[in-house]
XYZ file of N, CA and C in Angstrom:
720
model
N 1.292 23.842 3.733
C 0.584 23.315 4.760
C -0.183 21.955 4.203
N -0.462 21.758 2.889
C -0.608 20.330 2.287
C 0.157 19.518 2.560
N 1.681 19.704 2.185
C 2.790 18.763 2.152
C 2.978 18.416 3.802
N 2.859 19.199 4.578
C 3.067 18.934 6.229
C 1.984 17.744 6.326
N 0.762 18.006 6.119
C -0.311 17.432 6.567
C -0.208 15.961 5.923
N -0.057 15.909 4.803
C 0.327 14.448 4.073
C 1.580 13.815 4.390
N 2.573 14.433 4.995
C 3.771 13.920 5.439
C 3.590 13.255 7.082
N 2.656 14.205 7.683
C 2.205 13.496 8.991
C 1.473 12.119 8.814
N 0.569 12.351 7.836
C -0.405 11.072 7.652
C 0.551 10.034 7.112
N 1.288 10.127 6.218
C 2.315 9.101 5.701
C 3.124 8.199 6.995
N 3.604 9.185 7.726
C 3.950 8.893 9.043
C 3.251 7.731 9.764
N 2.271 8.222 10.247
C 1.007 7.616 11.008
C 0.841 6.362 10.417
N 0.683 6.089 8.972
C 0.108 4.857 8.281
C 1.494 3.984 8.280
N 2.580 4.584 8.375
C 3.848 3.485 8.257
C 4.122 3.079 9.676
N 3.399 3.166 10.601
C 3.880 2.904 12.159
C 4.340 1.454 11.949
N 5.576 0.900 12.621
C 5.900 -0.307 12.491
C 6.345 -0.809 11.124
N 6.333 0.191 9.954
C 6.748 -0.253 8.877
C 6.174 -1.336 8.235
N 5.181 -1.834 8.877
C 4.540 -2.933 8.329
C 2.913 -2.939 7.951
N 2.344 -2.249 8.995
C 0.813 -2.022 8.779
C 0.712 -0.533 7.623
N 0.271 -0.964 6.464
C 0.024 0.009 5.279
C -1.312 0.496 5.125
N -1.406 1.620 4.534
C -2.968 2.003 4.129
C -3.847 1.271 3.735
N -3.383 0.370 2.982
C -4.357 -0.771 2.225
C -4.588 -1.701 3.050
N -4.143 -1.760 4.418
C -4.637 -2.663 5.445
C -5.759 -2.526 6.348
N -6.117 -1.000 6.175
C -7.045 -0.314 7.075
C -8.476 -0.736 6.402
N -9.512 -0.969 7.420
C -10.583 -1.335 6.755
C -11.438 -0.194 6.538
N -12.371 -0.491 5.404
C -13.435 0.554 5.018
C -14.416 0.707 6.046
N -14.558 2.117 6.518
C -15.820 2.308 7.617
C -17.169 1.902 7.090
N -17.489 1.934 5.826
C -18.773 1.650 5.555
C -18.833 0.390 4.570
N -19.474 0.309 3.694
C -19.535 -0.865 2.566
C -18.170 -1.008 1.873
N -17.677 -2.457 1.825
C -16.440 -2.588 1.230
C -16.478 -2.832 -0.366
N -15.615 -1.968 -0.987
C -15.643 -1.901 -2.517
C -14.559 -3.115 -2.797
N -14.224 -3.469 -4.044
C -13.372 -4.431 -4.500
C -12.165 -4.003 -4.250
N -11.626 -5.098 -3.782
C -10.059 -4.971 -3.327
C -9.782 -4.466 -1.697
N -10.675 -3.915 -0.948
C -10.428 -3.528 -0.004
C -10.309 -4.794 1.035
N -9.334 -4.291 2.153
C -8.872 -5.600 2.906
C -9.547 -5.462 4.317
N -10.190 -6.549 4.816
C -10.746 -6.683 6.123
C -10.259 -6.932 7.319
N -8.450 -7.377 7.145
C -7.889 -7.979 8.008
C -7.835 -7.044 9.201
N -7.796 -5.575 9.385
C -7.623 -5.191 10.250
C -8.411 -5.327 11.432
N -9.679 -5.732 10.974
C -10.931 -5.781 11.898
C -11.016 -7.222 12.715
N -9.979 -8.255 12.366
C -9.695 -9.587 12.600
C -9.298 -9.480 14.072
N -9.829 -10.625 14.664
C -9.214 -10.797 16.029
C -7.923 -11.019 16.104
N -7.006 -11.000 17.410
C -5.733 -11.275 17.343
C -5.725 -12.878 17.671
N -5.639 -13.500 16.076
C -5.728 -14.861 16.350
C -4.304 -15.410 15.623
N -3.598 -16.399 15.976
C -2.340 -16.999 15.174
C -2.558 -17.105 13.986
N -1.567 -17.010 12.962
C -1.812 -17.475 11.590
C -1.943 -18.734 11.277
N -2.329 -19.086 10.127
C -2.650 -20.554 9.816
C -1.481 -21.519 9.901
N -1.800 -22.920 10.716
C -0.721 -23.441 10.977
C 0.261 -23.936 9.876
N 1.434 -23.649 9.763
C 2.162 -24.170 8.749
C 3.738 -24.142 9.296
N 4.307 -24.698 9.097
C 5.894 -25.013 9.222
C 6.588 -23.837 8.560
N 7.194 -22.748 8.921
C 7.629 -21.828 8.337
C 9.348 -21.576 8.824
N 10.045 -21.621 8.079
C 11.640 -21.501 8.411
C 11.689 -20.123 9.136
N 12.718 -20.149 10.169
C 12.899 -18.941 10.645
C 13.661 -17.802 9.821
N 13.256 -16.560 9.997
C 13.669 -15.366 9.184
C 14.490 -14.781 9.814
N 15.924 -14.346 8.783
C 16.521 -13.257 9.660
C 15.904 -12.008 9.851
N 16.816 -11.088 10.478
C 16.012 -9.757 10.419
C 15.869 -9.116 9.303
N 14.726 -8.494 9.048
C 14.544 -7.552 8.068
C 15.553 -6.721 7.674
N 15.837 -6.670 6.374
C 16.664 -5.810 5.641
C 16.562 -4.486 5.888
N 17.346 -3.477 5.987
C 17.059 -2.013 6.274
C 17.026 -1.599 4.835
N 15.779 -0.772 4.731
C 15.779 -0.242 3.230
C 16.481 1.341 3.256
N 17.555 1.333 2.474
C 18.226 2.804 2.511
C 17.654 3.460 1.515
N 16.467 4.228 2.029
C 15.819 5.232 1.215
C 16.276 6.621 1.840
N 15.985 7.846 0.844
C 16.247 9.261 1.140
C 15.332 9.451 2.479
N 16.094 10.308 3.153
C 15.511 10.945 4.423
C 14.490 11.914 3.936
N 13.406 12.108 5.017
C 12.482 13.253 4.629
C 12.987 14.619 4.464
N 12.712 15.631 3.353
C 13.223 16.694 3.038
C 14.400 16.597 2.296
N 14.663 15.633 1.900
C 16.035 15.484 0.764
C 15.482 16.026 -0.420
N 16.496 16.601 -1.131
C 16.007 17.254 -2.445
C 15.442 16.676 -3.529
N 14.511 16.920 -4.138
C 13.919 16.061 -5.207
C 14.031 16.852 -6.630
N 13.680 16.072 -7.623
C 13.533 16.893 -8.975
C 12.343 17.159 -9.409
N 11.376 17.241 -8.717
C 9.980 17.669 -8.976
C 9.333 17.746 -7.804
N 9.282 18.810 -7.037
C 8.738 19.186 -5.816
C 7.357 19.400 -6.141
N 6.891 20.070 -7.272
C 5.479 20.448 -7.490
C 4.538 18.725 -7.432
N 5.210 18.044 -8.458
C 4.753 16.751 -8.089
C 4.673 16.157 -6.777
N 5.701 16.126 -6.322
C 5.834 15.786 -4.716
C 4.761 16.081 -4.069
N 4.293 17.405 -4.195
C 3.128 18.161 -3.363
C 1.755 17.574 -3.836
N 1.622 17.277 -5.250
C 0.412 16.869 -5.602
C 0.070 15.422 -5.085
N 0.973 14.689 -5.252
C 1.008 13.226 -5.036
C 0.616 13.183 -3.475
N 1.355 13.915 -2.620
C 0.948 14.067 -1.132
C -0.290 14.447 -0.773
N -1.021 15.551 -1.715
C -2.252 16.085 -1.449
C -3.471 14.806 -2.028
N -2.837 14.226 -2.984
C -3.740 12.821 -3.416
C -3.927 11.989 -2.423
N -2.647 11.686 -1.542
C -2.649 10.500 -0.697
C -3.521 11.105 0.823
N -3.726 12.432 0.742
C -4.510 12.854 1.929
C -6.168 12.641 1.452
N -6.491 12.835 0.126
C -7.831 12.333 -0.141
C -8.144 10.981 -0.032
N -7.197 10.282 -0.497
C -7.262 8.940 -0.556
C -7.640 8.309 0.778
N -6.639 8.722 1.822
C -6.895 8.367 3.040
C -8.418 9.105 3.653
N -8.617 9.968 3.406
C -9.775 10.601 4.023
C -11.114 9.728 3.904
N -11.174 9.299 2.479
C -12.519 8.480 2.178
C -12.208 7.301 2.918
N -11.140 6.787 3.136
C -11.024 5.545 3.616
C -11.214 5.362 5.394
N -10.923 6.420 5.965
C -10.934 6.522 7.245
C -12.399 7.233 7.683
N -12.867 7.976 6.777
C -13.948 8.837 7.388
C -13.487 10.003 7.915
N -12.181 10.428 7.900
C -11.905 11.817 8.679
C -11.315 12.456 7.538
N -12.018 13.591 7.531
C -11.889 14.974 6.405
C -10.633 15.659 6.993
N -9.544 15.980 6.148
C -8.611 17.001 6.440
C -9.079 18.308 6.761
N -8.228 19.122 7.543
C -8.593 20.240 7.680
C -9.214 21.179 6.668
N -10.232 21.717 6.934
C -11.005 22.727 5.876
C -11.795 22.006 4.837
N -11.895 20.799 4.991
C -12.900 19.725 4.052
C -14.037 19.460 5.065
N -15.377 20.060 4.656
C -16.517 19.881 5.768
C -17.237 18.547 5.498
N -16.596 17.838 4.491
C -17.424 16.569 4.428
C -17.599 15.417 5.604
N -18.936 14.922 5.696
C -19.082 14.013 6.703
C -18.515 12.965 6.517
N -18.296 11.778 7.588
C -18.040 10.523 6.962
C -18.843 9.839 6.326
N -20.353 9.908 6.037
C -20.902 9.293 5.255
C -20.745 10.049 3.669
N -20.464 11.147 3.710
C -19.952 11.654 2.408
C -18.900 11.181 1.731
N -17.782 11.166 2.661
C -16.546 10.952 2.424
C -16.568 9.186 1.844
N -17.528 8.778 2.534
C -17.557 7.204 1.985
C -18.074 6.913 0.620
N -18.989 7.943 0.585
C -19.960 7.862 -0.948
C -18.784 8.609 -1.822
N -17.722 9.235 -1.639
C -16.808 9.813 -2.506
C -15.655 8.578 -2.844
N -15.733 7.562 -2.082
C -14.379 6.640 -2.357
C -14.216 6.142 -3.549
N -15.392 5.641 -4.394
C -14.953 5.214 -5.586
C -14.592 6.182 -6.533
N -15.154 7.317 -6.605
C -14.939 8.207 -7.616
C -13.591 8.963 -6.874
N -13.139 9.100 -6.072
C -11.785 9.500 -5.352
C -10.580 8.479 -6.013
N -11.128 7.226 -5.827
C -10.191 6.434 -6.552
C -10.039 6.470 -8.115
N -11.130 6.683 -8.889
C -11.033 6.985 -10.105
C -10.015 7.902 -10.650
N -10.615 9.055 -9.968
C -9.691 10.381 -10.125
C -8.423 10.388 -9.880
N -7.892 9.637 -9.025
C -6.641 9.675 -8.483
C -6.042 8.420 -9.297
N -6.616 7.297 -10.035
C -6.045 6.556 -10.936
C -5.643 7.206 -12.236
N -6.680 7.927 -12.694
C -6.554 8.812 -13.958
C -5.348 9.708 -14.025
N -5.072 10.382 -13.009
C -4.227 11.020 -12.712
C -2.790 10.058 -12.713
N -2.715 9.147 -11.956
C -1.670 8.370 -11.841
C -1.041 7.775 -13.248
N -2.434 7.415 -14.194
C -1.932 7.109 -15.369
C -1.018 8.259 -16.333
N -1.463 9.450 -16.163
C -0.692 10.546 -16.668
C 0.502 10.750 -16.061
N 0.809 10.535 -14.646
C 2.004 10.862 -14.266
C 2.923 9.736 -14.820
N 2.681 8.414 -14.757
C 3.477 7.312 -15.317
C 3.859 7.747 -16.880
N 2.922 7.974 -17.512
C 2.974 8.428 -18.933
C 4.125 9.421 -19.110
N 4.353 10.329 -18.491
C 5.209 11.393 -18.525
C 6.589 11.122 -17.792
N 6.585 10.161 -16.705
C 7.602 10.136 -15.893
C 8.135 8.521 -15.569
N 7.635 7.776 -15.801
C 7.484 5.997 -15.541
C 7.094 6.077 -14.134
N 7.757 5.455 -13.262
C 7.588 5.362 -11.979
C 8.112 6.449 -11.104
N 7.470 7.324 -10.583
C 7.664 8.377 -9.939
C 8.670 7.679 -8.503
N 9.696 7.862 -8.730
C 10.536 7.190 -7.670
C 11.194 8.353 -6.586
N 12.104 7.600 -5.701
C 12.602 8.506 -4.753
C 13.354 9.749 -5.246
N 13.971 9.755 -6.456
C 14.872 10.783 -7.073
C 14.015 11.783 -7.478
N 12.834 11.622 -7.935
C 11.861 12.307 -8.575
C 11.035 13.208 -7.513
N 10.511 12.581 -6.600
C 9.452 13.162 -5.565
C 9.759 12.827 -4.267
N 10.925 12.124 -4.033
C 11.324 11.928 -2.540
C 10.617 10.531 -1.927
N 11.191 10.056 -0.907
C 10.500 9.116 -0.241
C 9.097 8.969 -0.158
N 8.607 10.344 0.501
C 7.301 10.524 0.864
C 6.531 10.723 -0.428
N 6.883 11.210 -1.523
C 6.132 11.226 -2.621
C 5.804 9.887 -3.348
N 7.154 9.328 -3.160
C 7.011 7.749 -3.937
C 6.109 7.036 -3.439
N 6.219 6.921 -1.896
C 5.215 6.406 -0.952
C 3.895 6.381 -1.312
N 3.290 7.928 -1.611
C 2.113 8.302 -1.899
C 1.921 7.697 -3.273
N 2.672 7.802 -4.393
C 2.354 7.238 -5.595
C 2.074 5.700 -5.420
N 2.722 5.079 -4.559
C 2.567 3.510 -4.107
C 1.084 3.301 -3.816
N 0.861 4.274 -2.760
C -0.565 3.943 -2.134
C -1.712 4.175 -3.220
N -1.553 5.226 -4.211
C -2.607 5.487 -4.951
C -2.745 4.452 -6.179
N -1.473 3.675 -6.534
C -1.479 2.543 -7.484
C -2.061 1.482 -6.796
N -1.686 1.223 -5.578
C -2.397 0.031 -4.752
C -3.803 -0.091 -4.723
N -4.198 0.977 -4.734
C -5.613 1.220 -4.429
C -6.553 1.612 -5.801
N -5.687 1.368 -7.002
C -6.387 1.364 -8.040
C -7.075 0.069 -8.437
N -7.962 -0.339 -7.544
C -8.285 -1.816 -7.471
C -9.429 -1.773 -8.749
N -10.146 -0.432 -9.088
C -11.120 -0.532 -9.983
C -10.344 -0.656 -11.524
N -9.205 -0.731 -11.551
C -8.335 -0.782 -12.920
C -7.127 -1.701 -12.970
N -7.433 -2.835 -12.774
C -6.260 -3.888 -12.869
C -5.081 -3.386 -13.767
N -5.400 -3.176 -15.325
C -4.542 -2.834 -15.845
C -3.261 -1.590 -15.456
N -3.832 -0.749 -14.873
C -3.193 0.503 -14.248
C -2.231 -0.204 -13.158
N -2.643 -1.145 -12.384
C -1.942 -1.433 -11.033
C -0.759 -2.439 -11.748
N -1.140 -3.000 -12.933
C -0.204 -4.110 -13.522
C 0.829 -3.162 -13.980
N 0.653 -2.166 -14.737
C 1.671 -1.301 -15.254
C 2.364 -0.790 -14.197
N 1.665 -0.098 -13.316
C 2.390 0.495 -11.984
C 3.562 -0.721 -11.392
N 3.163 -1.864 -11.454
C 3.860 -2.933 -10.727
C 5.241 -3.151 -11.760
N 4.934 -3.280 -13.174
C 6.092 -3.304 -14.026
C 7.149 -2.167 -13.883
N 6.464 -1.083 -13.779
C 7.478 0.208 -13.673
C 8.039 0.240 -12.329
N 7.617 0.146 -11.395
C 8.019 0.060 -9.828
C 8.881 -1.104 -9.905
N 8.798 -2.211 -10.246
C 9.994 -3.274 -10.491
C 10.942 -2.866 -11.015
N 11.150 -2.198 -12.197
C 12.345 -1.564 -12.573
C 12.858 -0.566 -11.862
N 12.081 0.339 -11.155
C 12.850 1.500 -10.564
C 13.315 0.600 -9.143
N 12.730 -0.248 -8.527
C 13.244 -1.209 -7.207
C 14.586 -1.861 -7.696
N 15.042 -2.232 -9.023
C 15.953 -2.690 -9.467
C 17.169 -1.621 -9.657
N 16.739 -0.574 -9.874
C 17.654 0.741 -10.039
C 17.904 1.218 -8.667
N 17.128 0.999 -7.596
C 17.412 1.506 -6.314
C 16.567 2.646 -6.125
N 15.525 3.082 -6.763
C 14.811 4.301 -6.721
C 13.451 3.760 -6.062
N 13.040 2.846 -5.446
C 11.901 2.653 -5.234
C 12.002 1.589 -3.929
N 11.084 1.560 -3.097
C 11.009 0.715 -1.760
C 10.543 -0.462 -2.102
N 11.536 -1.668 -1.928
C 11.155 -3.053 -2.326
C 9.781 -3.439 -1.189
N 9.824 -2.950 -0.303
C 8.810 -3.332 0.738
C 7.190 -3.159 0.529
N 7.094 -1.753 -0.382
C 6.050 -1.486 -0.618
C 5.619 -2.361 -2.179
N 6.865 -2.506 -2.924
C 6.931 -3.133 -3.982
C 6.028 -4.555 -3.771
N 6.474 -5.094 -2.578
C 6.210 -6.468 -2.307
C 4.533 -6.556 -2.090
N 4.118 -5.446 -1.589
C 2.597 -5.326 -1.298
C 1.726 -5.330 -2.793
N 2.597 -4.492 -3.659
C 2.023 -4.273 -4.853
C 1.842 -5.684 -5.891
N 2.969 -6.388 -5.545
C 3.274 -7.844 -6.307
C 1.758 -8.481 -5.848
N 1.773 -8.519 -4.600
C 0.640 -9.468 -4.007
C -0.559 -8.867 -4.262
N -0.819 -7.853 -4.313
C -2.047 -6.874 -4.643
C -2.673 -7.584 -6.058
N -1.525 -7.207 -7.018
C -2.010 -7.769 -8.246
C -2.326 -9.317 -8.504
N -1.546 -10.145 -7.773
C -1.704 -11.709 -7.966
C -2.898 -11.835 -7.405
N -3.467 -11.264 -6.084
C -4.535 -11.576 -5.548
C -5.904 -11.090 -6.631
N -5.955 -10.060 -7.278
C -6.807 -9.365 -8.081
C -7.086 -10.630 -9.123
N -5.658 -11.167 -9.608
C -5.849 -12.156 -10.687
C -6.117 -13.578 -10.221
N -6.234 -13.890 -8.843
C -6.676 -15.165 -8.147
C -5.368 -16.076 -8.154
N -4.215 -15.262 -8.323
C -3.010 -16.025 -8.207
C -2.580 -16.342 -6.651
N -1.510 -17.146 -6.253
C -1.006 -16.969 -5.074
C -0.043 -15.916 -4.519
N -0.331 -15.583 -3.560
C 0.766 -14.335 -3.197
C 1.883 -15.084 -2.872
N 2.905 -13.819 -3.064
C 4.377 -14.141 -2.782
C 4.778 -13.624 -1.310
N 4.296 -12.646 -0.788
C 4.739 -12.038 0.646
C 3.685 -12.468 1.870
N 2.351 -12.863 1.246
C 1.471 -12.754 2.461
C 0.943 -11.460 3.008
N 0.889 -10.336 2.063
C 0.557 -9.228 2.629
C -1.006 -8.661 2.485
N -1.869 -9.527 1.923
C -3.168 -9.472 1.680
C -3.958 -10.343 2.462
N -4.890 -9.695 3.447
C -5.598 -10.661 4.350
C -6.872 -10.133 4.411
N -7.805 -10.987 4.782
C -9.047 -10.885 4.894
C -9.456 -11.521 6.493
N -10.766 -11.979 6.384
C -11.041 -12.830 7.591
C -12.002 -13.975 6.995
N -12.063 -15.149 7.923
C -12.871 -16.052 7.673
C -14.257 -15.895 8.242
N -15.277 -16.834 8.316
C -16.608 -16.672 8.705
C -16.568 -16.393 9.967
N -15.468 -16.872 11.128
C -15.437 -16.813 12.460
C -14.575 -15.474 12.660
N -14.206 -14.709 11.639
C -13.248 -13.412 12.165
C -11.971 -13.788 12.324
N -11.541 -14.930 11.758
C -9.910 -15.213 11.981
C -9.208 -14.691 10.650
N -8.027 -14.082 10.829
C -7.115 -13.772 9.890
C -7.151 -15.007 8.812
N -7.173 -14.826 7.626
C -7.070 -15.552 6.344
C -6.524 -14.749 5.104
N -5.667 -15.151 4.505
C -5.053 -15.031 3.315
C -6.012 -14.709 2.093
N -6.121 -13.524 1.499
C -7.032 -13.452 0.408
C -6.686 -14.422 -0.884
N -5.591 -14.935 -0.959
C -5.433 -16.050 -1.705
C -4.167 -17.104 -1.186
N -4.083 -18.179 -1.294
C -3.103 -18.991 -0.638
C -1.722 -18.109 -0.902
N -0.809 -18.413 -0.015
C 0.466 -17.958 -0.029
C 1.580 -19.050 -0.876
N 2.118 -18.684 -1.727
C 3.184 -19.403 -2.471
C 4.306 -19.933 -1.477
N 4.712 -21.279 -1.484
C 5.477 -21.739 -0.949
C 5.561 -21.246 0.714
N 4.626 -21.514 1.452
C 4.414 -20.663 2.648
C 5.712 -21.053 3.747
N 6.303 -22.223 3.537
C 7.546 -22.359 4.255
C 8.410 -21.268 4.402
N 8.633 -20.800 3.198
C 9.542 -19.793 2.932
C 9.209 -18.242 3.075
N 7.796 -17.759 3.248
C 7.201 -16.649 3.212
C 8.101 -15.550 4.142
N 8.276 -15.981 5.323
C 8.955 -15.153 6.206
C 10.567 -14.846 5.810
N 11.138 -15.719 5.235
C 12.489 -15.570 4.533
C 12.379 -14.451 3.467
N 11.239 -14.678 2.696
C 11.006 -13.837 1.437
C 10.923 -12.366 2.061
N 9.676 -12.294 3.064
C 9.580 -11.021 3.728
C 10.714 -10.154 4.267
N 11.615 -10.910 5.082
C 12.633 -10.312 5.575
C 13.613 -9.722 4.335
N 13.919 -10.472 3.196
C 14.719 -9.832 2.137
C 14.307 -8.553 1.478
N 13.167 -8.407 2.002
C 12.402 -6.922 1.256
C 12.132 -5.983 2.423
N 12.423 -6.310 3.575
C 12.304 -5.306 4.670
C 11.139 -5.589 5.450
N 10.334 -6.659 5.490
C 9.287 -7.057 6.146
C 9.438 -7.648 7.203
N 8.611 -7.792 8.189
C 8.490 -8.642 9.577
C 7.754 -9.749 9.228
N 7.941 -10.610 10.028
C 7.618 -12.159 9.939
C 5.849 -11.845 9.911
N 5.123 -13.151 9.149
C 3.666 -13.124 9.132
C 3.000 -12.828 10.346
N 3.564 -13.674 11.509
C 2.849 -13.549 12.931
C 3.082 -12.093 13.305
N 4.356 -11.266 13.399
C 4.454 -10.108 13.492
C 3.537 -9.181 12.856
N 3.158 -9.356 11.526
C 2.066 -8.660 10.625
C 0.885 -8.710 11.149
N 0.280 -9.957 11.465
C -0.993 -10.036 12.132
C -1.337 -9.648 13.164
N -0.149 -9.491 14.191
C -0.264 -8.749 15.549
C -0.737 -7.280 15.121
N 0.297 -6.992 14.312
C -0.087 -5.050 14.078
C -1.449 -4.938 13.422
N -1.939 -5.976 12.371
C -3.230 -5.776 11.728
C -4.258 -5.865 12.821
N -4.142 -6.518 13.822
C -4.988 -6.763 14.944
C -5.199 -5.329 15.759
N -3.885 -4.663 15.895
C -3.843 -3.389 16.995
C -4.438 -2.658 16.345
N -4.605 -2.441 14.824
C -5.124 -1.262 14.179
C -6.498 -0.828 14.318
N -7.410 -2.115 14.948
C -8.755 -2.156 15.233
C -9.259 -0.921 16.197
């Protein structure tokens, strides 16, 4: 039951393969690293001349239900994802009596607990990739590290391990792109893929840090399976 619930949740947050869990707004007060772009009005992206991009590459990842090396760890990661999303959306999973306010109050503690467990997982396995925990389990692991905003060294370690996994064909390069930008934003550095957005004083979308070589950003995005910046911003606006 836990796996089925988590798989359904993962499918929901992957609608369009561009809008990810870290793009969803916090229902109450925003903690460090949360993104407000989903509440922005549907405005065009900042004026810049960008080179036309080819169609995004297709990511050849294992289908749902493919055999995995560690089914128990997969189930645990999916259960952790359910809790991660519950505190962010204010919607408790079946059997959880917490109110939206109680879920919001548990946000940081949930992230700390998940981060501590991900440290143990990375100590034992390195990056939990597709072969170990399947595409959905690996997605859950990525979300949990992506949301480890209270511990940047953990995110940096996860990024290094995930980079190696992508090079070996054992992790999703589009997920990896988000973690690249997440870490760069936390360090005040320019983004590579333009995945981390907030909003300006007028409520218009604004990248949380400048985008490196913005003319080429859509080309870089396509190379890892992401849609253009404009399409991405339209999807973020639709999440509202």
